[in-house]
């Protein structure tokens, strides 16, 4: 967004400062996070509701039957295929493994033969065939216990996001003809008046007309400190009113409100799978048939070629390999790790739109910031009024406020706020916006110019002051220079800390792209410690700048762009990781961004990268751990050292370790 420029120009002085009224300054919000459980388990993890009692009861029953069956097996050790054994072990087997058996059957009918359910089914039916009943039941029982832990972990992860979704308001207190009635938020339209009492959720986005209060914004922003709001301020759906009664004029329909956008993002996040997840899905499709045919070879070939090798012994070894090789720990823990990362970020007010962006965040080596509203507060204030040629400060401010009365530009808003008096718009005639220069209008019959130095040169206005450090609006009345107004935009409190944190994380380049002038850009860059900056950029110039940065970035590194307004949407879209800043923002930036930061804090950018790296690290720890342990036990099984018991514990142990490790990212 372009505010000011300083460069050489022909005329009475050598500067120009650009006050471009075509910009729209906006902020941004949204939410996301979901879990993509992309393997064929028939267990529903969809809603996060986990009934421990219901899940544990059949397992306890199986354990009892297993103990009874084990006693039968010991007592009737020399009686193969005893009926008592089978009467106990078969119900235990079916109770613990029914889900696996039915899923394997369904998948075979669908043409998806080779998965962990198929491996478990073949291994356990094979164990029954060679009279290894306890081992067969143990495989299913411990597999079910592993699934139980998985469901509990997924339930926990889902609840971390579900708690955020509970900010969805149930009703709105609609004020109609002096009466207040409870209605669904969907029934409220733009312009309606609603009342929010202490303890109630704000149901729709709007502007406060009456009252002041403190709001709990933690569900939307992750910030625990309550926010004080007063008349005229904007509030968002999902915030909780803590103290006073407030009257709000609704500015957005429920479907367009902040909380509705958040809910939509959460629902859609699972469609964006990380490359690691895609790799494991492809790997499992190759790995599982390889294991099945490898085990078949172990069962058939050694008895044919090794003297003294018995068929029963090598079938048993093949079954051990089948159980050990089951990839369920890997297939379960990887999406769970990513889901934990998305959930953990959401709890901190960082909304990641899918696991693929967590991987991208982990690889970020260049961060590019917009300036206004991202590194600075985007709240402009008049700091200095410098009149000239006999005009007074009050005259200069009044002229500026009136000529800026039709503009929505933040600079124009700051001038009107400083003027404080009511503006009679009928005094303003022939209003004309001159792109890249400023405004020309008649105020009470006098021709007033308000804009940058370039506008003064364009209109041949003689003036002595050119180089002003800051955002400046020059004024001229009836072709006589009247003076200038200086407007300041404060740097955010944590901007310098954000840059420092990024450098500590090993981010190699931190850049700022801004439409503001060189002097302001230079001052901001020096104060917060940026590596370099580019100033006086139009939105299309920013896209060209990010293209250059991307072209110079190594293949394994990613570039993140952090912006906050509709003007930043094209650059957000072009970057490897687009990040939208701001609690109040443009829908374009929300929808375009891959990551949305619910607070106005640039320091959250470093936190997002940290979460991405931690998630990536945990996912790869699980992959390496599972591969290493399984490789060791496959070797032991092939040489006959590991039995089905060790195989069961190796498989379940790997799955549990991977699951527990994956849940760490939530914390």
XYZ file of C-alpha atoms in Angstrom:
667
model
C 0.000 0.000 0.000
C 1.564 3.198 -1.106
C 1.519 6.187 1.191
C 4.553 8.319 0.442
C 7.496 8.473 -1.888
C 10.662 10.502 -2.052
C 12.575 10.751 -5.308
C 14.005 13.296 -7.689
C 11.491 15.376 -9.583
C 11.668 18.501 -11.691
C 10.301 21.616 -10.097
C 11.102 23.949 -7.282
C 12.553 21.256 -5.029
C 14.006 17.798 -5.207
C 11.580 15.457 -3.528
C 8.189 13.923 -3.810
C 6.017 12.199 -1.299
C 3.149 10.108 -2.412
C -0.192 10.037 -0.699
C -2.118 7.548 -2.791
C -5.779 7.367 -1.850
C -6.501 4.261 -3.819
C -5.189 1.929 -1.104
C -7.403 0.114 1.303
C -5.891 -0.812 4.600
C -7.146 -4.026 6.045
C -6.271 -6.654 8.591
C -6.898 -10.330 8.615
C -8.218 -13.358 10.487
C -9.041 -17.022 10.087
C -8.480 -20.488 11.417
C -7.664 -23.879 10.427
C -6.548 -27.271 11.389
C -7.706 -30.797 10.761
C -6.526 -34.350 10.688
C -6.254 -36.501 7.611
C -6.395 -40.085 8.659
C -5.769 -41.581 5.265
C -5.559 -45.286 5.864
C -8.244 -47.907 5.892
C -8.857 -48.449 9.565
C -12.480 -48.866 10.296
C -12.267 -46.875 13.480
C -13.968 -43.566 13.600
C -11.867 -40.726 14.869
C -13.996 -38.163 13.234
C -15.620 -36.254 16.045
C -13.069 -36.503 18.836
C -15.625 -38.123 21.195
C -13.828 -40.955 22.981
C -15.807 -43.231 25.327
C -13.101 -44.960 27.380
C -15.546 -47.227 29.255
C -17.164 -48.432 26.045
C -13.784 -49.121 24.409
C -12.112 -50.789 27.407
C -14.964 -53.227 28.307
C -14.467 -55.629 25.361
C -10.694 -55.519 25.867
C -11.075 -56.543 29.534
C -13.376 -59.398 28.436
C -10.786 -60.541 25.868
C -8.024 -60.438 28.517
C -10.149 -62.662 30.828
C -10.858 -65.129 28.007
C -7.173 -65.021 27.030
C -6.088 -65.964 30.587
C -8.671 -68.772 30.768
C -7.591 -70.028 27.329
C -3.937 -69.885 28.353
C -4.736 -72.102 31.377
C -6.536 -74.560 29.075
C -3.557 -74.527 26.737
C -1.101 -75.280 29.556
C -3.219 -78.039 31.068
C -3.922 -79.674 27.713
C -0.436 -79.045 26.350
C -0.040 -82.559 24.933
C -3.530 -82.584 23.366
C -3.346 -80.686 20.076
C -6.428 -78.886 18.787
C -8.365 -79.365 22.052
C -12.006 -78.261 21.829
C -11.813 -76.357 25.166
C -8.967 -74.236 23.887
C -10.824 -73.329 20.729
C -14.075 -72.598 22.567
C -12.252 -69.946 24.593
C -9.734 -68.546 22.103
C -12.079 -68.211 19.100
C -14.543 -65.837 20.911
C -11.538 -63.901 22.291
C -10.081 -63.678 18.788
C -13.336 -62.510 17.218
C -14.010 -59.987 20.006
C -10.592 -58.373 19.676
C -10.130 -58.730 15.921
C -13.584 -58.386 14.389
C -12.903 -54.825 13.226
C -9.641 -55.868 11.542
C -11.216 -58.944 9.890
C -14.234 -57.084 8.494
C -12.089 -54.159 7.281
C -9.681 -56.565 5.554
C -12.645 -58.313 3.890
C -14.189 -55.034 2.728
C -10.869 -53.765 1.395
C -10.279 -56.990 -0.558
C -13.710 -56.584 -2.177
C -12.761 -52.997 -3.103
C -9.490 -54.169 -4.610
C -7.341 -52.766 -1.760
C -5.739 -56.036 -0.707
C -2.425 -55.079 0.838
C -2.806 -53.092 4.045
C -2.136 -53.631 7.747
C -5.562 -55.248 8.254
C -4.690 -57.846 5.611
C -1.302 -58.511 7.267
C -2.928 -58.998 10.685
C -5.625 -61.281 9.243
C -3.198 -63.540 7.320
C -0.760 -63.725 10.263
C -3.415 -64.628 12.848
C -5.345 -67.107 10.666
C -1.988 -68.696 9.857
C -1.227 -68.921 13.591
C -4.570 -70.692 14.100
C -3.677 -73.087 11.279
C -0.410 -74.124 12.970
C -2.079 -74.380 16.415
C -0.621 -71.133 17.855
C -3.905 -69.952 19.337
C -2.607 -67.740 22.204
C -0.248 -65.948 19.812
C -3.071 -65.338 17.319
C -5.293 -63.802 20.004
C -2.354 -61.821 21.419
C -1.675 -60.272 17.994
C -5.272 -59.062 17.732
C -5.515 -58.049 21.397
C -2.364 -55.937 21.426
C -3.198 -54.502 18.021
C -6.570 -53.448 19.500
C -4.823 -51.941 22.558
C -2.573 -49.985 20.187
C -5.687 -48.781 18.349
C -7.196 -47.756 21.705
C -4.200 -45.549 22.473
C -4.359 -44.172 18.950
C -8.036 -43.271 19.314
C -7.347 -41.644 22.665
C -4.469 -39.616 21.197
C -6.509 -38.548 18.169
C -9.413 -37.669 20.475
C -7.103 -35.459 22.541
C -5.756 -33.753 19.443
C -9.222 -33.169 18.052
C -10.445 -31.767 21.349
C -7.677 -29.145 21.244
C -9.260 -27.790 18.061
C -12.841 -28.609 19.035
C -12.496 -26.350 22.079
C -11.737 -23.526 19.660
C -14.801 -24.375 17.616
C -17.029 -24.160 20.664
C -16.796 -20.383 20.368
C -19.547 -20.686 17.756
C -22.365 -18.529 19.183
C -25.723 -20.234 19.813
C -27.965 -17.153 19.745
C -28.123 -13.375 19.338
C -30.114 -10.867 21.430
C -31.780 -8.938 18.591
C -33.239 -5.519 19.453
C -36.421 -4.806 17.468
C -38.705 -1.826 18.243
C -37.280 -1.469 21.731
C -37.766 -5.173 22.565
C -35.000 -7.781 22.804
C -35.571 -11.333 21.578
C -33.294 -14.354 21.222
C -32.774 -15.458 17.636
C -30.336 -17.636 15.698
C -27.250 -15.674 14.509
C -28.141 -16.704 10.937
C -31.377 -14.674 11.193
C -29.587 -11.379 11.917
C -28.894 -9.067 8.974
C -26.381 -6.258 8.394
C -27.448 -3.068 10.173
C -29.438 -4.880 12.895
C -28.821 -3.954 16.526
C -27.865 -6.680 19.013
C -27.271 -6.615 22.772
C -24.469 -8.653 24.364
C -24.576 -9.141 28.148
C -21.645 -10.083 30.429
C -20.712 -13.751 30.010
C -22.252 -14.029 26.538
C -20.461 -14.697 23.266
C -20.556 -11.991 20.621
C -22.602 -13.673 17.863
C -21.660 -11.531 14.836
C -19.012 -9.043 13.720
C -20.020 -5.450 14.373
C -19.322 -1.991 15.751
C -20.061 -0.931 19.334
C -22.783 1.741 19.527
C -23.180 1.873 23.330
C -21.281 0.675 26.379
C -17.743 -0.448 27.066
C -16.405 -3.748 28.291
C -13.532 -6.182 28.487
C -13.526 -9.036 25.993
C -11.965 -12.473 26.229
C -10.443 -12.932 22.756
C -8.395 -16.055 23.576
C -10.503 -18.432 21.458
C -9.764 -16.358 18.354
C -6.312 -14.984 19.071
C -4.708 -17.259 21.687
C -4.132 -14.158 23.841
C -5.066 -14.546 27.510
C -5.071 -10.801 28.365
C -8.613 -9.342 28.058
C -9.093 -6.573 25.511
C -10.828 -3.331 26.532
C -13.331 -2.020 23.969
C -15.311 1.208 23.712
C -17.910 2.894 21.505
C -16.858 2.944 17.836
C -14.557 -0.092 18.059
C -14.998 -3.236 15.970
C -15.672 -6.564 17.698
C -15.652 -10.069 16.230
C -17.985 -13.034 16.523
C -16.665 -15.597 19.008
C -15.203 -13.102 21.496
C -16.692 -13.383 25.004
C -18.050 -10.284 26.755
C -16.726 -10.233 30.322
C -17.910 -7.070 32.089
C -20.356 -4.456 30.722
C -23.460 -4.640 28.537
C -22.648 -3.569 24.962
C -24.914 -2.625 22.064
C -23.554 -3.604 18.662
C -24.506 -2.674 15.121
C -23.978 -5.749 12.930
C -21.576 -5.180 10.004
C -21.384 -8.712 8.536
C -23.816 -11.584 8.083
C -23.047 -14.683 10.166
C -21.847 -16.557 7.063
C -19.260 -13.815 6.436
C -18.221 -13.329 10.072
C -14.800 -14.141 11.515
C -15.982 -17.219 13.393
C -17.765 -18.601 10.333
C -14.545 -18.220 8.301
C -12.654 -20.043 11.057
C -15.118 -22.946 11.100
C -14.878 -23.237 7.317
C -11.071 -23.276 7.411
C -11.051 -26.016 10.075
C -13.357 -28.185 7.979
C -11.222 -27.770 4.832
C -7.729 -28.105 6.332
C -7.503 -31.885 5.924
C -7.458 -31.642 2.120
C -3.928 -30.221 2.195
C -1.708 -33.249 2.901
C 2.019 -32.946 3.534
C 4.492 -34.542 1.123
C 5.648 -36.845 3.958
C 2.091 -38.152 4.381
C 1.792 -38.710 0.631
C 5.178 -40.481 0.664
C 4.119 -42.848 3.467
C 0.817 -43.644 1.715
C 2.745 -44.518 -1.485
C 5.429 -46.354 0.548
C 2.799 -48.506 2.312
C 1.309 -49.514 -1.057
C 4.709 -50.878 -2.187
C 5.990 -52.033 1.211
C 2.973 -54.165 2.220
C 2.834 -56.447 -0.878
C 6.634 -56.765 -0.679
C 6.283 -57.988 2.933
C 3.477 -60.425 2.019
C 5.397 -61.996 -0.881
C 8.629 -61.955 1.148
C 6.911 -63.837 3.978
C 5.445 -66.284 1.455
C 8.955 -66.931 0.145
C 10.207 -67.512 3.720
C 7.408 -70.048 4.276
C 7.920 -71.961 1.007
C 11.581 -71.791 -0.117
C 13.750 -72.805 2.911
C 12.036 -76.249 3.374
C 12.728 -76.935 -0.328
C 16.418 -75.964 -0.279
C 17.694 -76.266 3.328
C 18.281 -79.817 4.600
C 16.364 -80.520 7.826
C 14.171 -77.396 7.571
C 10.584 -78.165 8.546
C 7.614 -76.522 6.837
C 5.905 -75.766 10.204
C 8.969 -73.916 11.542
C 9.333 -71.704 8.446
C 5.602 -70.985 8.230
C 5.863 -69.807 11.833
C 8.828 -67.563 10.933
C 6.852 -66.164 7.982
C 3.957 -65.328 10.303
C 6.400 -63.591 12.670
C 7.635 -61.481 9.743
C 4.064 -60.576 8.788
C 3.263 -59.298 12.282
C 6.545 -57.433 12.714
C 6.243 -55.814 9.294
C 2.798 -54.286 9.881
C 3.183 -50.546 9.055
C 0.311 -49.413 11.331
C 2.537 -47.464 13.762
C 3.885 -45.479 10.843
C 0.533 -44.984 9.130
C -1.148 -43.923 12.387
C 1.490 -41.655 13.871
C 2.379 -39.510 10.859
C -1.037 -37.920 10.242
C -1.433 -37.761 14.026
C 1.853 -35.821 14.253
C 0.703 -33.307 11.661
C -2.704 -33.016 13.248
C -1.015 -32.346 16.590
C 1.024 -29.601 14.911
C -2.079 -27.954 13.439
C -3.901 -28.244 16.790
C -0.928 -26.965 18.809
C -0.591 -23.965 16.491
C -4.328 -23.244 16.704
C -4.123 -23.119 20.500
C -1.540 -20.356 20.105
C -3.670 -18.331 17.688
C -1.785 -19.524 14.567
C -4.117 -21.096 12.029
C -2.434 -23.467 9.575
C -4.622 -24.494 6.646
C -3.180 -27.998 6.277
C -0.257 -30.245 7.133
C 1.538 -29.442 3.859
C 2.083 -25.881 5.151
C 3.687 -27.173 8.363
C 6.347 -28.827 6.187
C 6.708 -25.610 4.181
C 7.106 -23.557 7.405
C 9.853 -25.940 8.547
C 11.851 -25.123 5.390
C 11.457 -21.301 5.539
C 14.808 -19.521 5.200
C 13.566 -16.146 3.918
C 10.794 -14.076 5.520
C 9.394 -11.052 3.694
C 7.204 -8.570 5.587
C 4.788 -5.906 4.465
C 5.213 -2.745 6.590
C 1.937 -1.016 7.387
C -0.309 -3.099 9.642
C 2.278 -5.890 9.778
C 5.459 -4.455 11.290
C 3.786 -1.149 12.180
C 0.420 -0.651 13.863
C -1.241 0.822 10.794
C -2.863 3.393 13.064
C -1.890 6.807 11.744
C -1.864 9.867 13.970
C -1.275 13.510 13.115
C 1.958 14.403 14.894
C 2.795 17.802 13.388
C 0.965 20.625 11.556
C 3.300 23.083 9.789
C 1.416 26.014 8.158
C 2.939 28.392 5.595
C 2.128 31.644 3.771
C -0.044 33.064 6.562
C -2.296 30.063 7.127
C -2.930 28.978 10.738
C -2.694 25.386 12.061
C -6.465 25.219 12.608
C -7.152 26.465 9.055
C -4.722 23.947 7.577
C -6.230 21.018 9.527
C -9.814 22.077 8.700
C -9.016 22.348 4.971
C -7.262 18.964 4.997
C -10.118 17.246 6.905
C -12.746 18.609 4.505
C -10.880 17.765 1.320
C -10.203 14.247 2.713
C -13.847 13.755 3.771
C -14.625 11.219 1.005
C -11.439 9.135 1.343
C -11.165 5.827 3.252
C -7.373 5.899 3.246
C -5.827 5.523 6.759
C -4.012 8.856 6.298
C -7.310 10.590 5.502
C -8.953 8.929 8.502
C -6.169 10.147 10.813
C -6.592 13.745 9.589
C -10.358 13.632 10.157
C -9.800 12.118 13.615
C -7.390 14.957 14.496
C -9.906 17.579 13.286
C -12.606 16.154 15.624
C -15.325 18.567 14.399
C -18.253 17.483 12.242
C -17.637 17.990 8.531
C -20.352 19.502 6.386
C -19.843 17.566 3.155
C -21.971 20.045 1.220
C -19.009 22.448 1.511
C -16.921 20.060 -0.609
C -17.456 20.154 -4.397
C -15.729 18.858 -7.538
C -13.963 16.099 -5.576
C -11.279 14.396 -7.689
C -8.782 11.694 -6.742
C -5.562 11.911 -8.739
C -3.988 8.426 -8.703
C -0.495 8.385 -7.220
C -0.692 12.070 -6.292
C -3.564 12.993 -3.965
C -6.868 14.892 -4.030
C -8.210 18.038 -5.657
C -11.528 19.597 -4.536
C -13.333 22.859 -3.944
C -13.989 23.766 -0.300
C -16.347 26.741 0.079
C -15.445 27.773 -3.450
C -11.657 27.629 -2.886
C -9.568 25.098 -4.832
C -7.706 22.869 -2.345
C -4.987 20.377 -3.178
C -3.957 17.667 -0.655
C -1.346 15.061 -1.455
C 2.307 14.406 -2.089
C 5.145 16.523 -3.383
C 4.528 15.129 -6.860
C 1.054 16.741 -6.808
C 2.597 20.153 -6.045
C 4.954 19.796 -9.007
C 2.121 18.611 -11.245
C 0.096 21.721 -10.390
C 3.174 24.036 -10.432
C 2.744 25.094 -6.796
C 5.826 26.949 -5.492
C 7.013 25.474 -2.170
C 10.210 25.484 -0.155
C 9.739 22.337 1.966
C 10.396 19.000 0.280
C 12.380 16.459 2.278
C 10.157 15.541 5.210
C 10.974 12.385 7.188
C 7.607 10.675 7.546
C 4.213 10.323 5.925
C 3.360 13.827 4.802
C 0.336 15.536 3.220
C 1.097 18.844 1.499
C -1.720 21.380 1.047
C -2.253 24.232 -1.377
C -5.197 26.652 -1.476
C -5.942 28.567 -4.681
C -2.456 27.733 -6.038
C -0.731 29.037 -2.868
C 1.264 26.565 -0.742
C -0.477 26.355 2.665
C 1.885 24.008 4.531
C 2.028 20.322 5.392
C 0.691 17.817 7.928
C 2.947 15.058 9.233
C 1.398 11.678 10.079
C 3.208 8.950 12.009
C 2.650 5.209 12.126
C 4.128 3.477 15.190
C 6.266 0.343 14.995
C 4.679 -2.585 16.835
C 6.120 -3.356 20.272
C 7.273 -6.864 19.325
C 8.535 -6.078 15.790
C 12.221 -5.970 16.781
C 11.753 -9.069 18.955
C 10.150 -10.852 15.966
C 13.179 -10.142 13.750
C 15.573 -11.234 16.496
C 13.621 -14.492 17.054
C 13.671 -15.277 13.326
C 17.448 -14.767 13.178
C 17.896 -17.094 16.182
C 15.910 -19.734 14.282
C 18.430 -19.488 11.438
C 16.268 -17.545 8.976
C 18.865 -16.230 6.526
C 17.102 -13.201 5.009
C 14.496 -10.901 6.529
C 13.139 -8.381 4.044
C 10.519 -5.603 4.042
C 8.526 -4.586 0.973
C 6.548 -1.368 1.329
C 4.772 1.273 -0.682
C 5.968 3.900 1.772
C 8.806 6.303 1.036
C 12.520 5.612 1.325
C 13.010 7.710 4.457
C 10.296 5.916 6.472
C 11.291 2.469 5.175
C 14.929 3.117 6.080
C 14.015 4.254 9.601
C 11.834 1.180 10.251
C 14.447 -1.195 8.808
C 17.202 0.247 11.023
C 15.094 0.292 14.177
C 14.038 -3.359 14.021
C 17.146 -4.867 12.363
C 15.984 -5.950 8.889
C 18.529 -7.269 6.381
C 17.226 -5.065 3.581
C 14.084 -3.389 2.264
C 12.464 -2.095 -0.900
C 10.289 1.026 -0.755
C 7.851 2.967 -2.964
C 6.299 -0.236 -4.345
C 2.855 -0.614 -5.851
C 1.092 -4.002 -5.312
C 2.324 -5.265 -8.685
C 5.877 -4.154 -7.784
C 5.687 -6.304 -4.662
C 4.834 -9.347 -6.780
C 7.860 -8.640 -9.008
C 10.045 -8.226 -5.909
C 8.908 -11.561 -4.429
C 9.520 -13.228 -7.828
C 13.138 -12.026 -7.732
C 13.581 -13.299 -4.162
C 12.067 -16.697 -5.095
C 14.347 -17.004 -8.141
C 17.428 -16.527 -5.925
C 16.256 -18.947 -3.200
C 17.766 -22.494 -3.146
C 15.387 -25.360 -4.032
C 15.224 -26.791 -0.512
C 14.449 -23.421 1.092
C 11.089 -21.671 1.244
C 10.079 -18.012 1.174
C 7.308 -16.745 3.491
C 5.484 -13.475 2.904
C 3.661 -11.822 5.800
C 1.039 -9.221 4.897
C -2.279 -7.934 6.078
C -4.503 -6.346 3.465
C -6.277 -6.858 0.212
C -3.278 -5.188 -1.497
C -1.042 -7.978 -0.163
C -3.216 -10.852 -1.446
C -1.314 -11.274 -4.781
C 2.043 -11.500 -2.979
C 0.631 -13.826 -0.291
C -0.555 -16.099 -3.104
C 2.824 -16.063 -4.878
C 5.039 -16.842 -1.865
C 5.861 -20.445 -0.865
C 4.108 -19.758 2.447
C 1.607 -16.904 2.517
C 0.911 -15.596 6.011
C -1.916 -13.188 6.812
C -1.439 -10.893 9.787
C -4.071 -9.150 11.862
C -7.118 -9.833 13.997
C -9.318 -7.706 11.751
C -8.678 -8.224 8.120
C -9.576 -8.503 4.489
C -11.366 -11.636 3.285
C -9.005 -11.712 0.285
C -5.954 -12.076 2.540
C -7.678 -14.699 4.732
C -8.664 -16.855 1.788
C -5.320 -16.494 -0.012
C -3.045 -17.142 2.989
C -1.732 -20.599 3.919
C -1.228 -19.537 7.539
C -3.327 -16.933 9.355
C -2.106 -15.260 12.542
C -5.029 -14.272 14.732
C -3.167 -11.542 16.581
C -1.388 -8.487 15.215
C 1.936 -9.782 16.571
C 4.744 -10.318 14.061
C 6.525 -12.393 16.746
C 4.003 -15.159 15.984
C 5.767 -15.702 12.642
C 8.813 -17.167 14.433
C 6.476 -19.250 16.612
C 4.745 -20.652 13.509
C 8.110 -21.626 11.959
C 9.140 -23.227 15.266
C 5.936 -25.330 15.360
C 6.477 -26.342 11.716
C 10.031 -27.471 12.462
C 9.041 -29.320 15.639
C 6.260 -31.170 13.797
C 8.587 -32.060 10.921
C 11.217 -33.288 13.394
C 8.745 -35.494 15.309
C 7.294 -36.985 12.114
C 10.761 -37.980 10.879
C 11.722 -39.310 14.325
C 8.722 -41.639 14.051
C 9.663 -42.755 10.548
C 13.292 -43.524 11.498
C 12.292 -45.168 14.811
C 9.718 -47.430 13.156
C 12.033 -48.413 10.295
C 14.983 -49.161 12.580
C 13.079 -51.284 15.103
C 11.146 -53.138 12.415
C 14.337 -53.779 10.425
C 16.022 -55.283 13.519
C 13.088 -57.545 14.389
C 12.578 -58.629 10.767
C 16.193 -59.879 10.807
C 15.654 -61.612 14.163
C 12.400 -63.169 12.921
C 13.982 -64.440 9.703
C 16.727 -66.192 11.694
C 14.201 -67.686 14.110
C 15.351 -65.681 17.134
C 12.105 -63.673 17.510
C 8.823 -65.490 18.197
C 5.270 -64.264 17.570
C 5.280 -62.850 21.123
C 8.282 -60.646 20.393
C 6.712 -59.751 17.056
C 3.527 -58.576 18.792
C 5.417 -56.465 21.307
C 7.700 -55.050 18.612
C 4.746 -54.025 16.446
C 2.578 -52.611 19.235
C 5.593 -51.068 20.969
C 6.614 -49.189 17.818
C 3.036 -47.977 17.302
C 2.709 -46.762 20.911
C 6.111 -45.033 20.923
C 5.248 -43.294 17.657
C 1.817 -42.222 18.944
C 3.182 -40.857 22.241
C 5.948 -39.042 20.370
C 3.424 -37.545 17.929
C 1.285 -36.122 20.748
C 4.289 -34.134 22.060
C 3.824 -31.540 19.341
C 0.511 -30.488 20.938
C 2.469 -29.212 23.928
